[in-house]
mmCIF file of C-alpha atoms in Angstrom:
data_model
loop_
_atom_site.group_PDB
_atom_site.id
_atom_site.type_symbol
_atom_site.label_atom_id
_atom_site.label_comp_id
_atom_site.label_asym_id
_atom_site.label_seq_id
_atom_site.Cartn_x
_atom_site.Cartn_y
_atom_site.Cartn_z
ATOM 1 C CA MET A 1 4.938 -10.609 6.868
ATOM 2 C CA GLY A 2 7.618 -8.215 7.923
ATOM 3 C CA SER A 3 10.027 -8.390 5.138
ATOM 4 C CA THR A 4 13.323 -10.470 6.828
ATOM 5 C CA THR A 5 15.565 -9.722 3.906
ATOM 6 C CA ALA A 6 17.484 -5.972 4.369
ATOM 7 C CA PRO A 7 15.155 -2.845 3.407
ATOM 8 C CA THR A 8 16.080 -1.376 -0.148
ATOM 9 C CA ALA A 9 17.273 1.719 -0.167
ATOM 10 C CA GLU A 10 14.890 3.407 -1.325
ATOM 11 C CA SER A 11 12.022 2.224 1.071
ATOM 12 C CA ARG A 12 14.507 2.454 4.377
ATOM 13 C CA SER A 13 14.303 6.559 3.386
ATOM 14 C CA GLU A 14 10.534 6.086 3.592
ATOM 15 C CA VAL A 15 11.177 4.481 7.318
ATOM 16 C CA ASP A 16 13.740 7.245 8.042
ATOM 17 C CA ASP A 17 11.558 9.845 7.072
ATOM 18 C CA LEU A 18 7.851 8.772 9.913
ATOM 19 C CA SER A 19 8.912 10.907 13.021
ATOM 20 C CA GLU A 20 8.650 9.102 16.034
ATOM 21 C CA ASP A 21 5.535 11.471 16.901
ATOM 22 C CA ASP A 22 3.816 9.867 13.805
ATOM 23 C CA VAL A 23 4.753 6.387 14.974
ATOM 24 C CA PHE A 24 3.570 7.856 18.229
ATOM 25 C CA GLU A 25 0.184 8.763 16.187
ATOM 26 C CA MET A 26 0.395 5.100 14.419
ATOM 27 C CA LEU A 27 -0.088 3.509 17.813
ATOM 28 C CA SER A 28 -2.021 5.673 19.730
ATOM 29 C CA ASN A 29 -5.241 3.749 18.997
ATOM 30 C CA ARG A 30 -5.754 0.000 19.557
ATOM 31 C CA ARG A 31 -7.178 -0.227 16.237
ATOM 32 C CA ARG A 32 -3.968 1.471 14.211
ATOM 33 C CA ARG A 33 -2.090 -1.368 16.056
ATOM 34 C CA PHE A 34 -3.929 -4.201 15.382
ATOM 35 C CA VAL A 35 -4.829 -3.587 11.992
ATOM 36 C CA ILE A 36 -0.732 -2.926 12.003
ATOM 37 C CA HIS A 37 -0.189 -5.945 13.708
ATOM 38 C CA ALA A 38 -2.748 -7.770 11.258
ATOM 39 C CA LEU A 39 -1.083 -7.066 8.011
ATOM 40 C CA LYS A 40 2.651 -7.096 9.253
ATOM 41 C CA ARG A 41 1.055 -10.797 9.547
ATOM 42 C CA ALA A 42 0.145 -11.236 5.934
ATOM 43 C CA GLU A 43 1.390 -12.634 3.120
ATOM 44 C CA GLU A 44 -1.345 -10.825 0.926
ATOM 45 C CA PRO A 45 -3.324 -7.750 0.352
ATOM 46 C CA VAL A 46 -6.005 -8.428 2.910
ATOM 47 C CA ASP A 47 -10.483 -7.827 2.482
ATOM 48 C CA VAL A 48 -10.666 -4.921 5.003
ATOM 49 C CA SER A 49 -14.305 -7.187 5.348
ATOM 50 C CA GLU A 50 -12.014 -9.607 7.039
ATOM 51 C CA LEU A 51 -9.679 -7.032 8.475
ATOM 52 C CA SER A 52 -12.331 -5.663 10.483
ATOM 53 C CA THR A 53 -13.928 -9.271 11.285
ATOM 54 C CA HIS A 54 -9.793 -10.084 13.417
ATOM 55 C CA VAL A 55 -10.047 -6.422 14.974
ATOM 56 C CA THR A 56 -13.897 -6.751 16.408
ATOM 57 C CA ALA A 57 -12.331 -10.545 17.318
ATOM 58 C CA TRP A 58 -9.219 -9.256 18.723
ATOM 59 C CA GLU A 59 -11.247 -6.305 20.827
ATOM 60 C CA ARG A 60 -14.023 -8.813 22.456
ATOM 61 C CA GLY A 61 -12.277 -11.329 23.567
ATOM 62 C CA VAL A 62 -14.114 -13.815 20.696
ATOM 63 C CA ASP A 63 -12.903 -16.561 18.038
ATOM 64 C CA PRO A 64 -13.204 -14.419 14.570
ATOM 65 C CA ASP A 65 -15.490 -17.062 14.136
ATOM 66 C CA ALA A 66 -18.254 -16.359 15.776
ATOM 67 C CA VAL A 67 -17.605 -11.817 14.981
ATOM 68 C CA LYS A 68 -21.372 -11.134 14.740
ATOM 69 C CA TYR A 69 -21.866 -8.755 12.380
ATOM 70 C CA GLU A 70 -23.515 -5.897 14.140
ATOM 71 C CA ASP A 71 -20.357 -5.624 16.103
ATOM 72 C CA ARG A 72 -18.318 -6.199 12.620
ATOM 73 C CA ARG A 73 -20.669 -3.770 11.012
ATOM 74 C CA ASN A 74 -18.985 -0.935 13.912
ATOM 75 C CA VAL A 75 -15.262 -1.297 13.043
ATOM 76 C CA TYR A 76 -15.753 -1.784 9.654
ATOM 77 C CA SER A 77 -17.484 1.311 8.793
ATOM 78 C CA THR A 78 -14.704 2.589 11.399
ATOM 79 C CA LEU A 79 -11.621 1.700 9.049
ATOM 80 C CA GLN A 80 -12.476 2.680 6.521
ATOM 81 C CA ARG A 81 -13.609 6.422 7.560
ATOM 82 C CA ILE A 82 -10.873 7.133 9.823
ATOM 83 C CA HIS A 83 -7.609 3.585 10.915
ATOM 84 C CA LEU A 84 -6.306 3.116 7.695
ATOM 85 C CA PRO A 85 -6.528 6.956 5.382
ATOM 86 C CA LYS A 86 -4.346 7.822 8.326
ATOM 87 C CA LEU A 87 -2.432 5.017 7.923
ATOM 88 C CA GLU A 88 -2.261 5.194 4.457
ATOM 89 C CA GLU A 89 -1.324 8.999 4.606
ATOM 90 C CA LYS A 90 1.837 8.101 6.571
ATOM 91 C CA ASN A 91 2.634 6.146 3.604
ATOM 92 C CA VAL A 92 2.425 2.897 5.314
ATOM 93 C CA VAL A 93 -0.413 0.876 3.685
ATOM 94 C CA ARG A 94 -1.717 0.788 0.342
ATOM 95 C CA VAL A 95 -5.561 0.900 0.446
ATOM 96 C CA ASP A 96 -7.316 -0.058 -2.515
ATOM 97 C CA GLU A 97 -10.381 0.655 -2.713
ATOM 98 C CA GLU A 98 -12.063 -0.953 -6.216
ATOM 99 C CA ALA A 99 -11.126 -4.326 -4.743
ATOM 100 C CA ASN A 100 -11.620 -3.204 -0.936
ATOM 101 C CA LEU A 101 -8.192 -4.635 -0.103
ATOM 102 C CA VAL A 102 -5.652 -3.291 2.702
ATOM 103 C CA GLU A 103 -1.509 -4.078 1.804
ATOM 104 C CA PRO A 104 1.580 -3.331 3.766
ATOM 105 C CA THR A 105 3.536 -0.685 1.872
ATOM 106 C CA PRO A 106 7.789 -1.311 2.593
ATOM 107 C CA THR A 107 7.798 1.265 4.911
ATOM 108 C CA LEU A 108 5.054 -0.656 7.424
ATOM 109 C CA ASP A 109 7.123 -4.102 6.655
ATOM 110 C CA ASP A 110 9.832 -2.221 7.389
ATOM 111 C CA LEU A 111 9.066 -0.148 10.586
ATOM 112 C CA ASP A 112 9.428 -2.769 13.440
ATOM 113 C CA VAL A 113 6.377 -1.375 16.695
ATOM 114 C CA TYR A 114 7.506 -2.854 19.308
ATOM 115 C CA ILE A 115 4.993 -2.899 22.376
ATOM 116 C CA GLU A 116 5.851 -3.005 26.198
ATOM 117 C CA VAL A 117 2.283 -4.837 27.756
ATOM 118 C CA LEU A 118 2.099 -4.222 31.426
ATOM 119 C CA ARG A 119 -0.322 -6.659 33.836
ATOM 120 C CA GLY A 120 -0.332 -6.102 37.299
ATOM 121 C CA ARG A 121 2.102 -5.403 39.853
ATOM 122 C CA GLU A 122 5.507 -6.041 35.865
ATOM 123 C CA ILE A 123 7.774 -2.889 36.272
ATOM 124 C CA PRO A 124 8.923 -2.041 33.587
ATOM 125 C CA TRP A 125 12.314 -3.034 32.404
ATOM 126 C CA SER A 126 13.955 -0.234 31.865
ATOM 127 C CA LEU A 127 12.995 0.596 35.722
ATOM 128 C CA TYR A 128 14.763 -3.541 36.041
ATOM 129 C CA TYR A 129 17.825 -3.317 34.663
ATOM 130 C CA PHE A 130 18.142 1.019 36.791
ATOM 131 C CA GLY A 131 17.258 -1.781 39.919
ATOM 132 C CA LEU A 132 19.854 -4.556 38.253
ATOM 133 C CA ALA A 133 22.743 -2.140 38.034
ATOM 134 C CA VAL A 134 22.624 -0.212 41.217
ATOM 135 C CA LEU A 135 23.228 -4.307 42.130
ATOM 136 C CA ALA A 136 25.303 -4.880 40.587
ATOM 137 C CA GLY A 137 27.352 -2.179 41.964
ATOM 138 C CA LEU A 138 26.537 -2.451 45.693
ATOM 139 C CA VAL A 139 27.234 -6.178 45.044
ATOM 140 C CA LEU A 140 31.469 -4.255 43.395
ATOM 141 C CA VAL A 141 31.512 -2.111 45.898
ATOM 142 C CA GLY A 142 30.597 -4.786 49.661
ATOM 143 C CA VAL A 143 33.188 -7.178 48.065
ATOM 144 C CA ALA A 144 35.236 -3.605 47.449
ATOM 145 C CA VAL A 145 34.877 -2.245 51.144
ATOM 146 C CA GLY A 146 34.760 -5.660 52.558
ATOM 147 C CA VAL A 147 31.157 -5.717 53.833
ATOM 148 C CA PRO A 148 31.062 -8.737 55.373
ATOM 149 C CA GLY A 149 29.143 -11.626 54.050
ATOM 150 C CA LEU A 150 30.192 -10.140 50.408
ATOM 151 C CA ALA A 151 34.571 -10.008 51.324
ATOM 152 C CA ALA A 152 33.905 -14.586 51.152
ATOM 153 C CA LEU A 153 33.922 -13.179 47.219
ATOM 154 C CA ASP A 154 37.378 -11.795 45.256
ATOM 155 C CA GLY A 155 36.386 -9.471 41.858
ATOM 156 C CA THR A 156 36.237 -11.992 39.804
ATOM 157 C CA THR A 157 33.727 -13.793 40.890
ATOM 158 C CA ALA A 158 31.501 -10.571 41.998
ATOM 159 C CA ALA A 159 32.984 -9.488 37.453
ATOM 160 C CA VAL A 160 30.740 -13.257 37.319
ATOM 161 C CA PHE A 161 27.556 -12.617 39.145
ATOM 162 C CA VAL A 162 27.110 -9.357 37.646
ATOM 163 C CA VAL A 163 28.102 -10.292 34.206
ATOM 164 C CA THR A 164 26.163 -13.688 33.862
ATOM 165 C CA ALA A 165 22.973 -11.018 36.351
ATOM 166 C CA PHE A 166 22.893 -8.859 33.176
ATOM 167 C CA THR A 167 23.361 -11.088 29.886
ATOM 168 C CA VAL A 168 20.576 -13.938 32.014
ATOM 169 C CA SER A 169 18.107 -10.233 31.932
ATOM 170 C CA ALA A 170 19.279 -9.255 28.518
ATOM 171 C CA LEU A 171 18.331 -12.791 27.378
ATOM 172 C CA LEU A 172 14.870 -13.489 28.929
ATOM 173 C CA HIS A 173 14.155 -9.229 27.692
ATOM 174 C CA TYR A 174 15.130 -10.970 23.793
ATOM 175 C CA HIS A 175 12.038 -13.663 24.546
ATOM 176 C CA TYR A 176 9.697 -11.150 26.044
ATOM 177 C CA GLY A 177 10.641 -8.117 23.307
ATOM 178 C CA GLU A 178 10.424 -11.101 20.106
ATOM 179 C CA ARG A 179 6.235 -11.941 21.646
ATOM 180 C CA ALA A 180 6.138 -8.367 21.834
ATOM 181 C CA ARG A 181 7.205 -6.715 18.343
ATOM 182 C CA LEU A 182 3.928 -6.305 16.150
ATOM 183 C CA GLY A 183 2.520 -8.946 13.812
ATOM 184 C CA ASN A 184 5.507 -11.427 15.759
ATOM 185 C CA LEU A 185 2.581 -14.069 16.894
ATOM 186 C CA GLU A 186 -1.273 -15.159 16.592
ATOM 187 C CA GLU A 187 -2.144 -12.527 18.615
ATOM 188 C CA PRO A 188 -1.367 -8.825 19.561
ATOM 189 C CA PRO A 189 0.788 -8.544 22.383
ATOM 190 C CA GLU A 190 -1.904 -6.949 24.202
ATOM 191 C CA ILE A 191 -4.057 -8.636 24.239
ATOM 192 C CA ARG A 192 -1.644 -12.278 25.118
ATOM 193 C CA LYS A 193 -2.392 -14.061 28.281
ATOM 194 C CA ARG A 194 0.660 -14.620 29.529
ATOM 195 C CA GLU A 195 2.293 -17.984 29.377
#
């Protein structure tokens, strides 16, 4: 699982050594995101076969026990040849080829990855907050100039409305953000169904 202690100066500098491009490159592939998710949840090194079973299950939307050998073999091969070496190159995992084990490094433990997954007609949080700010601004201007309907409100009531709207939004954003972090819940964020 992810580290809950403050990162050491050495591990913090390792995370700082990763550029935004490095992080985006790591996250640009769904299999690597699934590997990162699985390793952030692991409490000990993970066998590559077990890792490939989980990645295959998530890709196919099935239970890990239902994964067939033929399906897992392709994932296993690409993990070994492509994805794990890329992650090891960025110092986010260590691969023990003799024991066939992968473990997260302090760099991965300290890397907090948030994936904003949009489904259907959802809007990104940044656009939501922009709309909320515009609405709050219109309410405040409406109260100040005496727009009918808003003229009955005083400045304090309008301010309480704005603060409440942003507080409720921030709490919701925090809740959904925690669910969208790699390694926080059983399944990766992009395959979970919205509750």
